[in-house]
PDB file of N, CA, C and O in Angstrom:
ATOM      1  N   MET A   1    -220.998-143.216 -58.485  1.00 92.00           N
ATOM      2  CA  MET A   1    -220.387-143.692 -57.266  1.00 92.00           C
ATOM      3  C   MET A   1    -220.970-145.074 -56.968  1.00 92.00           C
ATOM      4  O   MET A   1    -222.177-145.276 -57.043  1.00 92.00           O
ATOM      5  N   ASN A   2    -220.101-146.021 -56.609  1.00 92.00           N
ATOM      6  CA  ASN A   2    -220.512-147.403 -56.333  1.00 92.00           C
ATOM      7  C   ASN A   2    -220.178-147.796 -54.903  1.00 92.00           C
ATOM      8  O   ASN A   2    -219.277-147.227 -54.278  1.00 92.00           O
ATOM      9  N   ASP A   3    -220.873-148.837 -54.416  1.00 89.00           N
ATOM     10  CA  ASP A   3    -220.553-149.370 -53.096  1.00 89.00           C
ATOM     11  C   ASP A   3    -219.394-150.359 -53.212  1.00 89.00           C
ATOM     12  O   ASP A   3    -218.818-150.534 -54.285  1.00 89.00           O
ATOM     13  N   GLU A   4    -219.055-151.015 -52.113  1.00 88.00           N
ATOM     14  CA  GLU A   4    -217.907-151.925 -52.106  1.00 88.00           C
ATOM     15  C   GLU A   4    -218.106-153.169 -52.966  1.00 88.00           C
ATOM     16  O   GLU A   4    -217.152-153.880 -53.281  1.00 88.00           O
ATOM     17  N   PHE A   5    -219.356-153.425 -53.388  1.00 87.00           N
ATOM     18  CA  PHE A   5    -219.649-154.572 -54.248  1.00 87.00           C
ATOM     19  C   PHE A   5    -219.796-154.176 -55.713  1.00 87.00           C
ATOM     20  O   PHE A   5    -220.163-154.987 -56.548  1.00 87.00           O
ATOM     21  N   GLY A   6    -219.545-152.909 -56.003  1.00 91.00           N
ATOM     22  CA  GLY A   6    -219.643-152.421 -57.368  1.00 91.00           C
ATOM     23  C   GLY A   6    -221.041-151.992 -57.790  1.00 91.00           C
ATOM     24  O   GLY A   6    -221.257-151.604 -58.926  1.00 91.00           O
ATOM     25  N   GLN A   7    -221.998-152.056 -56.856  1.00 90.00           N
ATOM     26  CA  GLN A   7    -223.367-151.639 -57.156  1.00 90.00           C
ATOM     27  C   GLN A   7    -223.471-150.121 -57.060  1.00 90.00           C
ATOM     28  O   GLN A   7    -222.920-149.519 -56.146  1.00 90.00           O
ATOM     29  N   PRO A   8    -224.178-149.502 -58.002  1.00 94.00           N
ATOM     30  CA  PRO A   8    -224.312-148.047 -57.935  1.00 94.00           C
ATOM     31  C   PRO A   8    -225.125-147.612 -56.716  1.00 94.00           C
ATOM     32  O   PRO A   8    -226.070-148.293 -56.312  1.00 94.00           O
ATOM     33  N   LEU A   9    -224.721-146.491 -56.122  1.00 97.00           N
ATOM     34  CA  LEU A   9    -225.460-145.925 -55.009  1.00 97.00           C
ATOM     35  C   LEU A   9    -226.636-145.118 -55.548  1.00 97.00           C
ATOM     36  O   LEU A   9    -226.568-144.541 -56.629  1.00 97.00           O
ATOM     37  N   LEU A  10    -227.708-145.101 -54.767  1.00 97.00           N
ATOM     38  CA  LEU A  10    -228.872-144.304 -55.105  1.00 97.00           C
ATOM     39  C   LEU A  10    -228.584-142.854 -54.739  1.00 97.00           C
ATOM     40  O   LEU A  10    -228.060-142.576 -53.658  1.00 97.00           O
ATOM     41  N   LYS A  11    -228.903-141.929 -55.638  1.00 98.00           N
ATOM     42  CA  LYS A  11    -228.778-140.509 -55.347  1.00 98.00           C
ATOM     43  C   LYS A  11    -230.162-139.986 -55.011  1.00 98.00           C
ATOM     44  O   LYS A  11    -231.124-140.242 -55.729  1.00 98.00           O
ATOM     45  N   SER A  12    -230.258-139.256 -53.904  1.00 98.00           N
ATOM     46  CA  SER A  12    -231.527-138.686 -53.496  1.00 98.00           C
ATOM     47  C   SER A  12    -231.292-137.284 -52.941  1.00 98.00           C
ATOM     48  O   SER A  12    -230.150-136.841 -52.813  1.00 98.00           O
ATOM     49  N   MET A  13    -232.384-136.623 -52.634  1.00 98.00           N
ATOM     50  CA  MET A  13    -232.318-135.278 -52.071  1.00 98.00           C
ATOM     51  C   MET A  13    -233.242-135.220 -50.870  1.00 98.00           C
ATOM     52  O   MET A  13    -234.026-136.136 -50.637  1.00 98.00           O
ATOM     53  N   MET A  14    -233.121-134.134 -50.089  1.00 97.00           N
ATOM     54  CA  MET A  14    -234.014-133.941 -48.954  1.00 97.00           C
ATOM     55  C   MET A  14    -234.301-132.452 -48.808  1.00 97.00           C
ATOM     56  O   MET A  14    -233.657-131.617 -49.443  1.00 97.00           O
ATOM     57  N   GLY A  15    -235.257-132.134 -47.966  1.00 95.00           N
ATOM     58  CA  GLY A  15    -235.730-130.766 -47.821  1.00 95.00           C
ATOM     59  C   GLY A  15    -234.753-129.827 -47.129  1.00 95.00           C
ATOM     60  O   GLY A  15    -233.834-130.253 -46.408  1.00 95.00           O
ATOM     61  N   ASN A  16    -234.983-128.555 -47.337  1.00 97.00           N
ATOM     62  CA  ASN A  16    -234.122-127.519 -46.771  1.00 97.00           C
ATOM     63  C   ASN A  16    -234.135-127.474 -45.252  1.00 97.00           C
ATOM     64  O   ASN A  16    -233.161-127.039 -44.642  1.00 97.00           O
ATOM     65  N   ARG A  17    -235.219-127.923 -44.628  1.00 96.00           N
ATOM     66  CA  ARG A  17    -235.288-127.924 -43.166  1.00 96.00           C
ATOM     67  C   ARG A  17    -234.122-128.700 -42.570  1.00 96.00           C
ATOM     68  O   ARG A  17    -233.464-128.245 -41.632  1.00 96.00           O
ATOM     69  N   ILE A  18    -233.815-129.838 -43.150  1.00 97.00           N
ATOM     70  CA  ILE A  18    -232.713-130.659 -42.644  1.00 97.00           C
ATOM     71  C   ILE A  18    -231.370-130.054 -43.052  1.00 97.00           C
ATOM     72  O   ILE A  18    -230.441-130.006 -42.246  1.00 97.00           O
ATOM     73  N   TRP A  19    -231.247-129.573 -44.278  1.00 97.00           N
ATOM     74  CA  TRP A  19    -229.986-128.970 -44.721  1.00 97.00           C
ATOM     75  C   TRP A  19    -229.593-127.783 -43.846  1.00 97.00           C
ATOM     76  O   TRP A  19    -228.408-127.566 -43.583  1.00 97.00           O
ATOM     77  N   ARG A  20    -230.559-127.002 -43.384  1.00 97.00           N
ATOM     78  CA  ARG A  20    -230.239-125.852 -42.522  1.00 97.00           C
ATOM     79  C   ARG A  20    -229.585-126.286 -41.222  1.00 97.00           C
ATOM     80  O   ARG A  20    -228.761-125.567 -40.664  1.00 97.00           O
ATOM     81  N   LEU A  21    -229.944-127.470 -40.743  1.00 97.00           N
ATOM     82  CA  LEU A  21    -229.329-127.984 -39.514  1.00 97.00           C
ATOM     83  C   LEU A  21    -227.829-128.214 -39.675  1.00 97.00           C
ATOM     84  O   LEU A  21    -227.080-128.145 -38.701  1.00 97.00           O
ATOM     85  N   MET A  22    -227.393-128.484 -40.896  1.00 96.00           N
ATOM     86  CA  MET A  22    -225.975-128.774 -41.130  1.00 96.00           C
ATOM     87  C   MET A  22    -225.095-127.608 -40.670  1.00 96.00           C
ATOM     88  O   MET A  22    -224.000-127.820 -40.172  1.00 96.00           O
ATOM     89  N   ARG A  23    -225.594-126.382 -40.810  1.00 94.00           N
ATOM     90  CA  ARG A  23    -224.806-125.209 -40.424  1.00 94.00           C
ATOM     91  C   ARG A  23    -224.879-124.904 -38.938  1.00 94.00           C
ATOM     92  O   ARG A  23    -223.980-124.273 -38.405  1.00 94.00           O
ATOM     93  N   THR A  24    -225.932-125.338 -38.281  1.00 96.00           N
ATOM     94  CA  THR A  24    -226.143-124.943 -36.889  1.00 96.00           C
ATOM     95  C   THR A  24    -225.937-126.060 -35.874  1.00 96.00           C
ATOM     96  O   THR A  24    -225.489-125.801 -34.763  1.00 96.00           O
ATOM     97  N   ASP A  25    -226.279-127.292 -36.247  1.00 97.00           N
ATOM     98  CA  ASP A  25    -226.207-128.415 -35.302  1.00 97.00           C
ATOM     99  C   ASP A  25    -225.890-129.696 -36.067  1.00 97.00           C
ATOM    100  O   ASP A  25    -226.783-130.396 -36.541  1.00 97.00           O
ATOM    101  N   ARG A  26    -224.622-129.990 -36.184  1.00 97.00           N
ATOM    102  CA  ARG A  26    -224.157-131.125 -36.992  1.00 97.00           C
ATOM    103  C   ARG A  26    -224.746-132.460 -36.522  1.00 97.00           C
ATOM    104  O   ARG A  26    -225.120-133.301 -37.323  1.00 97.00           O
ATOM    105  N   GLU A  27    -224.802-132.660 -35.210  1.00 98.00           N
ATOM    106  CA  GLU A  27    -225.356-133.922 -34.680  1.00 98.00           C
ATOM    107  C   GLU A  27    -226.830-134.065 -35.020  1.00 98.00           C
ATOM    108  O   GLU A  27    -227.275-135.141 -35.415  1.00 98.00           O
ATOM    109  N   ALA A  28    -227.590-132.992 -34.873  1.00 98.00           N
ATOM    110  CA  ALA A  28    -229.013-133.030 -35.222  1.00 98.00           C
ATOM    111  C   ALA A  28    -229.174-133.269 -36.719  1.00 98.00           C
ATOM    112  O   ALA A  28    -230.080-133.993 -37.136  1.00 98.00           O
ATOM    113  N   PHE A  29    -228.302-132.676 -37.529  1.00 98.00           N
ATOM    114  CA  PHE A  29    -228.340-132.885 -38.975  1.00 98.00           C
ATOM    115  C   PHE A  29    -228.162-134.364 -39.312  1.00 98.00           C
ATOM    116  O   PHE A  29    -228.939-134.934 -40.086  1.00 98.00           O
ATOM    117  N   MET A  30    -227.161-134.997 -38.719  1.00 98.00           N
ATOM    118  CA  MET A  30    -226.917-136.416 -39.001  1.00 98.00           C
ATOM    119  C   MET A  30    -228.085-137.277 -38.535  1.00 98.00           C
ATOM    120  O   MET A  30    -228.520-138.176 -39.247  1.00 98.00           O
ATOM    121  N   ARG A  31    -228.586-136.983 -37.350  1.00 98.00           N
ATOM    122  CA  ARG A  31    -229.710-137.742 -36.790  1.00 98.00           C
ATOM    123  C   ARG A  31    -230.954-137.599 -37.677  1.00 98.00           C
ATOM    124  O   ARG A  31    -231.599-138.597 -38.018  1.00 98.00           O
ATOM    125  N   GLU A  32    -231.281-136.378 -38.080  1.00 98.00           N
ATOM    126  CA  GLU A  32    -232.454-136.122 -38.921  1.00 98.00           C
ATOM    127  C   GLU A  32    -232.306-136.736 -40.316  1.00 98.00           C
ATOM    128  O   GLU A  32    -233.273-137.235 -40.879  1.00 98.00           O
ATOM    129  N   THR A  33    -231.098-136.693 -40.862  1.00 98.00           N
ATOM    130  CA  THR A  33    -230.854-137.280 -42.186  1.00 98.00           C
ATOM    131  C   THR A  33    -231.100-138.784 -42.153  1.00 98.00           C
ATOM    132  O   THR A  33    -231.800-139.338 -43.006  1.00 98.00           O
ATOM    133  N   ILE A  34    -230.549-139.448 -41.165  1.00 98.00           N
ATOM    134  CA  ILE A  34    -230.725-140.899 -41.038  1.00 98.00           C
ATOM    135  C   ILE A  34    -232.197-141.242 -40.811  1.00 98.00           C
ATOM    136  O   ILE A  34    -232.727-142.161 -41.437  1.00 98.00           O
ATOM    137  N   ALA A  35    -232.872-140.490 -39.947  1.00 98.00           N
ATOM    138  CA  ALA A  35    -234.287-140.748 -39.667  1.00 98.00           C
ATOM    139  C   ALA A  35    -235.146-140.518 -40.913  1.00 98.00           C
ATOM    140  O   ALA A  35    -236.068-141.285 -41.194  1.00 98.00           O
ATOM    141  N   TYR A  36    -234.847-139.469 -41.661  1.00 98.00           N
ATOM    142  CA  TYR A  36    -235.584-139.130 -42.876  1.00 98.00           C
ATOM    143  C   TYR A  36    -235.534-140.273 -43.882  1.00 98.00           C
ATOM    144  O   TYR A  36    -236.551-140.700 -44.416  1.00 98.00           O
ATOM    145  N   PHE A  37    -234.342-140.795 -44.117  1.00 98.00           N
ATOM    146  CA  PHE A  37    -234.211-141.864 -45.108  1.00 98.00           C
ATOM    147  C   PHE A  37    -234.631-143.229 -44.562  1.00 98.00           C
ATOM    148  O   PHE A  37    -235.020-144.099 -45.337  1.00 98.00           O
ATOM    149  N   ALA A  38    -234.590-143.428 -43.254  1.00 97.00           N
ATOM    150  CA  ALA A  38    -235.090-144.679 -42.676  1.00 97.00           C
ATOM    151  C   ALA A  38    -236.593-144.816 -42.931  1.00 97.00           C
ATOM    152  O   ALA A  38    -237.082-145.924 -43.173  1.00 97.00           O
ATOM    153  N   LEU A  39    -237.306-143.703 -42.910  1.00 97.00           N
ATOM    154  CA  LEU A  39    -238.747-143.739 -43.186  1.00 97.00           C
ATOM    155  C   LEU A  39    -239.038-143.904 -44.670  1.00 97.00           C
ATOM    156  O   LEU A  39    -239.915-144.669 -45.057  1.00 97.00           O
ATOM    157  N   GLY A  40    -238.315-143.180 -45.491  1.00 96.00           N
ATOM    158  CA  GLY A  40    -238.590-143.191 -46.926  1.00 96.00           C
ATOM    159  C   GLY A  40    -237.973-144.347 -47.681  1.00 96.00           C
ATOM    160  O   GLY A  40    -238.504-144.795 -48.706  1.00 96.00           O
ATOM    161  N   TYR A  41    -236.845-144.826 -47.199  1.00 97.00           N
ATOM    162  CA  TYR A  41    -236.116-145.911 -47.867  1.00 97.00           C
ATOM    163  C   TYR A  41    -235.677-146.959 -46.836  1.00 97.00           C
ATOM    164  O   TYR A  41    -234.497-147.088 -46.550  1.00 97.00           O
ATOM    165  N   PRO A  42    -236.630-147.713 -46.286  1.00 97.00           N
ATOM    166  CA  PRO A  42    -236.231-148.740 -45.319  1.00 97.00           C
ATOM    167  C   PRO A  42    -235.292-149.758 -45.972  1.00 97.00           C
ATOM    168  O   PRO A  42    -235.497-150.163 -47.112  1.00 97.00           O
ATOM    169  N   GLY A  43    -234.247-150.116 -45.259  1.00 96.00           N
ATOM    170  CA  GLY A  43    -233.277-151.071 -45.792  1.00 96.00           C
ATOM    171  C   GLY A  43    -232.137-150.414 -46.553  1.00 96.00           C
ATOM    172  O   GLY A  43    -231.272-151.101 -47.081  1.00 96.00           O
ATOM    173  N   TRP A  44    -232.129-149.097 -46.620  1.00 97.00           N
ATOM    174  CA  TRP A  44    -231.062-148.351 -47.284  1.00 97.00           C
ATOM    175  C   TRP A  44    -230.258-147.606 -46.225  1.00 97.00           C
ATOM    176  O   TRP A  44    -230.783-147.179 -45.215  1.00 97.00           O
ATOM    177  N   THR A  45    -228.961-147.429 -46.465  1.00 97.00           N
ATOM    178  CA  THR A  45    -228.069-146.757 -45.527  1.00 97.00           C
ATOM    179  C   THR A  45    -227.490-145.506 -46.169  1.00 97.00           C
ATOM    180  O   THR A  45    -227.037-145.550 -47.314  1.00 97.00           O
ATOM    181  N   VAL A  46    -227.485-144.408 -45.415  1.00 98.00           N
ATOM    182  CA  VAL A  46    -226.857-143.176 -45.888  1.00 98.00           C
ATOM    183  C   VAL A  46    -225.347-143.393 -45.891  1.00 98.00           C
ATOM    184  O   VAL A  46    -224.755-143.739 -44.871  1.00 98.00           O
ATOM    185  N   ILE A  47    -224.719-143.208 -47.042  1.00 97.00           N
ATOM    186  CA  ILE A  47    -223.280-143.428 -47.197  1.00 97.00           C
ATOM    187  C   ILE A  47    -222.510-142.119 -47.249  1.00 97.00           C
ATOM    188  O   ILE A  47    -221.452-141.982 -46.661  1.00 97.00           O
ATOM    189  N   ARG A  48    -223.066-141.151 -47.973  1.00 97.00           N
ATOM    190  CA  ARG A  48    -222.368-139.880 -48.148  1.00 97.00           C
ATOM    191  C   ARG A  48    -223.400-138.780 -48.321  1.00 97.00           C
ATOM    192  O   ARG A  48    -224.445-138.987 -48.927  1.00 97.00           O
ATOM    193  N   VAL A  49    -223.072-137.605 -47.800  1.00 97.00           N
ATOM    194  CA  VAL A  49    -223.941-136.445 -47.932  1.00 97.00           C
ATOM    195  C   VAL A  49    -223.085-135.294 -48.464  1.00 97.00           C
ATOM    196  O   VAL A  49    -222.106-134.913 -47.842  1.00 97.00           O
ATOM    197  N   LYS A  50    -223.449-134.817 -49.637  1.00 96.00           N
ATOM    198  CA  LYS A  50    -222.758-133.682 -50.238  1.00 96.00           C
ATOM    199  C   LYS A  50    -223.817-132.835 -50.923  1.00 96.00           C
ATOM    200  O   LYS A  50    -224.376-133.249 -51.934  1.00 96.00           O
ATOM    201  N   TYR A  51    -224.089-131.675 -50.351  1.00 96.00           N
ATOM    202  CA  TYR A  51    -225.187-130.835 -50.817  1.00 96.00           C
ATOM    203  C   TYR A  51    -225.182-130.706 -52.325  1.00 96.00           C
ATOM    204  O   TYR A  51    -224.147-130.432 -52.904  1.00 96.00           O
ATOM    205  N   PRO A  52    -226.308-130.915 -52.953  1.00 97.00           N
ATOM    206  CA  PRO A  52    -227.652-131.259 -52.456  1.00 97.00           C
ATOM    207  C   PRO A  52    -227.973-132.746 -52.550  1.00 97.00           C
ATOM    208  O   PRO A  52    -229.122-133.137 -52.455  1.00 97.00           O
ATOM    209  N   ILE A  53    -226.967-133.583 -52.740  1.00 98.00           N
ATOM    210  CA  ILE A  53    -227.200-135.019 -52.979  1.00 98.00           C
ATOM    211  C   ILE A  53    -226.859-135.844 -51.732  1.00 98.00           C
ATOM    212  O   ILE A  53    -225.868-135.604 -51.060  1.00 98.00           O
ATOM    213  N   VAL A  54    -227.698-136.842 -51.482  1.00 98.00           N
ATOM    214  CA  VAL A  54    -227.450-137.837 -50.440  1.00 98.00           C
ATOM    215  C   VAL A  54    -227.312-139.176 -51.157  1.00 98.00           C
ATOM    216  O   VAL A  54    -228.153-139.546 -51.977  1.00 98.00           O
ATOM    217  N   TYR A  55    -226.224-139.882 -50.890  1.00 98.00           N
ATOM    218  CA  TYR A  55    -225.960-141.182 -51.512  1.00 98.00           C
ATOM    219  C   TYR A  55    -226.368-142.283 -50.550  1.00 98.00           C
ATOM    220  O   TYR A  55    -225.966-142.286 -49.383  1.00 98.00           O
ATOM    221  N   LEU A  56    -227.175-143.227 -51.065  1.00 98.00           N
ATOM    222  CA  LEU A  56    -227.699-144.317 -50.253  1.00 98.00           C
ATOM    223  C   LEU A  56    -227.274-145.662 -50.824  1.00 98.00           C
ATOM    224  O   LEU A  56    -227.236-145.856 -52.037  1.00 98.00           O
ATOM    225  N   GLN A  57    -226.981-146.587 -49.926  1.00 96.00           N
ATOM    226  CA  GLN A  57    -226.606-147.954 -50.300  1.00 96.00           C
ATOM    227  C   GLN A  57    -227.762-148.884 -49.996  1.00 96.00           C
ATOM    228  O   GLN A  57    -228.345-148.831 -48.910  1.00 96.00           O
ATOM    229  N   ASP A  58    -228.086-149.745 -50.928  1.00 95.00           N
ATOM    230  CA  ASP A  58    -229.167-150.728 -50.760  1.00 95.00           C
ATOM    231  C   ASP A  58    -228.651-151.902 -49.948  1.00 95.00           C
ATOM    232  O   ASP A  58    -227.815-152.674 -50.396  1.00 95.00           O
ATOM    233  N   ASP A  59    -229.142-152.020 -48.720  1.00 93.00           N
ATOM    234  CA  ASP A  59    -228.736-153.121 -47.845  1.00 93.00           C
ATOM    235  C   ASP A  59    -229.810-154.194 -47.720  1.00 93.00           C
ATOM    236  O   ASP A  59    -229.649-155.139 -46.955  1.00 93.00           O
ATOM    237  N   ARG A  60    -230.882-154.067 -48.497  1.00 91.00           N
ATOM    238  CA  ARG A  60    -231.933-155.073 -48.436  1.00 91.00           C
ATOM    239  C   ARG A  60    -231.397-156.376 -49.005  1.00 91.00           C
ATOM    240  O   ARG A  60    -230.849-156.410 -50.103  1.00 91.00           O
ATOM    241  N   GLY A  61    -231.526-157.437 -48.258  1.00 82.00           N
ATOM    242  CA  GLY A  61    -231.125-158.746 -48.733  1.00 82.00           C
ATOM    243  C   GLY A  61    -229.633-159.046 -48.610  1.00 82.00           C
ATOM    244  O   GLY A  61    -229.197-160.131 -48.978  1.00 82.00           O
ATOM    245  N   ARG A  62    -228.850-158.145 -48.115  1.00 74.00           N
ATOM    246  CA  ARG A  62    -227.398-158.400 -47.998  1.00 74.00           C
ATOM    247  C   ARG A  62    -227.072-159.354 -46.856  1.00 74.00           C
ATOM    248  O   ARG A  62    -226.061-160.020 -46.896  1.00 74.00           O
ATOM    249  N   ASN A  63    -227.902-159.362 -45.836  1.00 64.00           N
ATOM    250  CA  ASN A  63    -227.627-160.214 -44.678  1.00 64.00           C
ATOM    251  C   ASN A  63    -228.308-161.567 -44.782  1.00 64.00           C
ATOM    252  O   ASN A  63    -228.362-162.298 -43.826  1.00 64.00           O
ATOM    253  N   ALA A  64    -228.835-161.875 -45.933  1.00 55.00           N
ATOM    254  CA  ALA A  64    -229.555-163.138 -46.092  1.00 55.00           C
ATOM    255  C   ALA A  64    -228.602-164.300 -46.316  1.00 55.00           C
ATOM    256  O   ALA A  64    -227.514-164.201 -46.723  1.00 55.00           O
TER     257      ALA A  64
END
């Protein structure tokens, strides 16, 4: 899977604690997913979430 510039997206995973939220509280799931990757991958944006993979786009240096 590629971004709009043809660059491949990073595939990553996250813990079950966050995945469990997907079934019970969708808003909390989205909030926790974004926060999780903001800490681990600063400058990357969550593009797609499809269990068990999270696709991230590298936005570092795009606004330069």
